[in-house]
CSV table of C-alpha atoms in Angstrom, one decimal:
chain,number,residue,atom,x,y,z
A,1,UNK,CA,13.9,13.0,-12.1
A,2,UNK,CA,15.8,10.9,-9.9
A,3,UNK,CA,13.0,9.0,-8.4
A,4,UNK,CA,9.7,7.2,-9.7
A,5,UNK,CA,6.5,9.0,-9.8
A,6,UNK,CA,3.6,7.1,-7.9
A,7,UNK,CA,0.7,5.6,-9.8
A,8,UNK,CA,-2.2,7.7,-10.8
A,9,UNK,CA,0.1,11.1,-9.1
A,10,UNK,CA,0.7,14.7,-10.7
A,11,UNK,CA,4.3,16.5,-9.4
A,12,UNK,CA,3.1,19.6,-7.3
A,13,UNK,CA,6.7,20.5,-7.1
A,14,UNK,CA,10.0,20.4,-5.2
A,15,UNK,CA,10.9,21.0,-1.9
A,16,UNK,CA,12.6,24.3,-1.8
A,17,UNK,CA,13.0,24.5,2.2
A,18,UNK,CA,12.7,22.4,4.9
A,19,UNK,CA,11.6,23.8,8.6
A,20,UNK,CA,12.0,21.1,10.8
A,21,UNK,CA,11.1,23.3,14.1
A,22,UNK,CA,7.5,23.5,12.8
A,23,UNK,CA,7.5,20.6,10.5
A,24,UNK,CA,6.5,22.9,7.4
A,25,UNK,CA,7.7,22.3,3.6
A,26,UNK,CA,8.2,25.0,1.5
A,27,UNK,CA,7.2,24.7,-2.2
A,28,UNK,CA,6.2,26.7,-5.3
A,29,UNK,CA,3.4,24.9,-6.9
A,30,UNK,CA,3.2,23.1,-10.7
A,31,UNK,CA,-0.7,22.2,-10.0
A,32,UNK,CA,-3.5,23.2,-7.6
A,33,UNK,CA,-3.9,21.5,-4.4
A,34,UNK,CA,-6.5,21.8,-1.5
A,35,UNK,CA,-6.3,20.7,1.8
A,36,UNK,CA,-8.0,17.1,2.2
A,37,UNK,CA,-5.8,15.8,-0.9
A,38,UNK,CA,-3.4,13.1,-0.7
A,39,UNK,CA,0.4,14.1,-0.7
A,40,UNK,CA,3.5,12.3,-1.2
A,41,UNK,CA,6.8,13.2,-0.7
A,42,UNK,CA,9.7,11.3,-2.0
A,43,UNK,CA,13.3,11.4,-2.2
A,44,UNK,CA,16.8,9.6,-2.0
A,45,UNK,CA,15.5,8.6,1.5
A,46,UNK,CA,12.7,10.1,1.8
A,47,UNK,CA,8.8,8.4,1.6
A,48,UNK,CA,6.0,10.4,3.5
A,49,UNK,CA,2.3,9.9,2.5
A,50,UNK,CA,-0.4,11.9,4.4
A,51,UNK,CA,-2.9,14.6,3.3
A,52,UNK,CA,-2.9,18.3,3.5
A,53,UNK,CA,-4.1,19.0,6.6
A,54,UNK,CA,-2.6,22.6,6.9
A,55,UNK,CA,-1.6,24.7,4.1
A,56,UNK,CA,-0.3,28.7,4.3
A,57,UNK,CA,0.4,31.3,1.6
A,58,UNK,CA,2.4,34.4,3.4
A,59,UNK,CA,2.0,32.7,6.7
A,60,UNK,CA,-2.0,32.9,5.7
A,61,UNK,CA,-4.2,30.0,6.5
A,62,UNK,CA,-5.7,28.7,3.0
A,63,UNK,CA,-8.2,25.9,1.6
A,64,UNK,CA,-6.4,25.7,-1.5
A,65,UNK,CA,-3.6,27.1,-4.1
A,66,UNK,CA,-2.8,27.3,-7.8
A,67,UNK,CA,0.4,26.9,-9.9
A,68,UNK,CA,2.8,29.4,-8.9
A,69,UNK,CA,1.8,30.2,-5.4
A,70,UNK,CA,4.2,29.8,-3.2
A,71,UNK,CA,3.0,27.5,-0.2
A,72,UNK,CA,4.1,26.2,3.1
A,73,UNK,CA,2.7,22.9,3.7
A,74,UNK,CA,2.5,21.2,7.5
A,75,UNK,CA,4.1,17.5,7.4
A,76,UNK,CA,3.9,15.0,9.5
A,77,UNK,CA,7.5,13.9,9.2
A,78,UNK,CA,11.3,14.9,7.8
A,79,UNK,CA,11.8,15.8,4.5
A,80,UNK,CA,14.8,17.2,2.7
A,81,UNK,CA,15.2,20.1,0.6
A,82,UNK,CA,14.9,19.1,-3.2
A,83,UNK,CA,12.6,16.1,-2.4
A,84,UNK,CA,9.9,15.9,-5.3
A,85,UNK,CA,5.5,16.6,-3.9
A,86,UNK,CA,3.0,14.9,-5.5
A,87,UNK,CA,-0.2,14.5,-5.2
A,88,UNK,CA,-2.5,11.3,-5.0
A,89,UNK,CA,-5.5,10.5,-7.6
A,90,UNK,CA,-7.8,7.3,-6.2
């Protein structure tokens, strides 16, 4: 891993797509998440924190997801494919 997880964070997963029209990441989960919880994204130049306000699976709205499920997430800012998700504990 190429950058340094956050305190007290788990790694959801990587960013697999980016769709900047719509400002949604694509990801296939490691952990659950639910919307309300704390994200953040980082990368070589990346550092977004906000929480899941909008999450989809097969362009279906959801409350929450489990490893393996394939999710779009809306952001509220750019992000790059291969950028690494985590969530925030505290």
């Amino acid at each position: 891993m190429s950058v340094i997880p956050p305190l007290n964070s788990t790694l959801l997963g990587r960013v697999e797509d980016y769709y900047a029209h719509i400002s949604v990441i694509a990801l296939t989960l490691q952990k659950p998440v639910r919307v309300g919880d704390r994200l953040q994204v980082l990368g070589h130049t990346t550092n977004l924190e906000q929480a899941v306000d909008s999450m989809q699976i097969n362009h279906q709205a959801v409350t929450e997801a489990g490893p393996k499920d394939a999710v779009g997430i809306k952001v509220n800012g750019r992000v790059r494919r291969g950028d690494y998700v985590f969530t925030l504990q505290g």
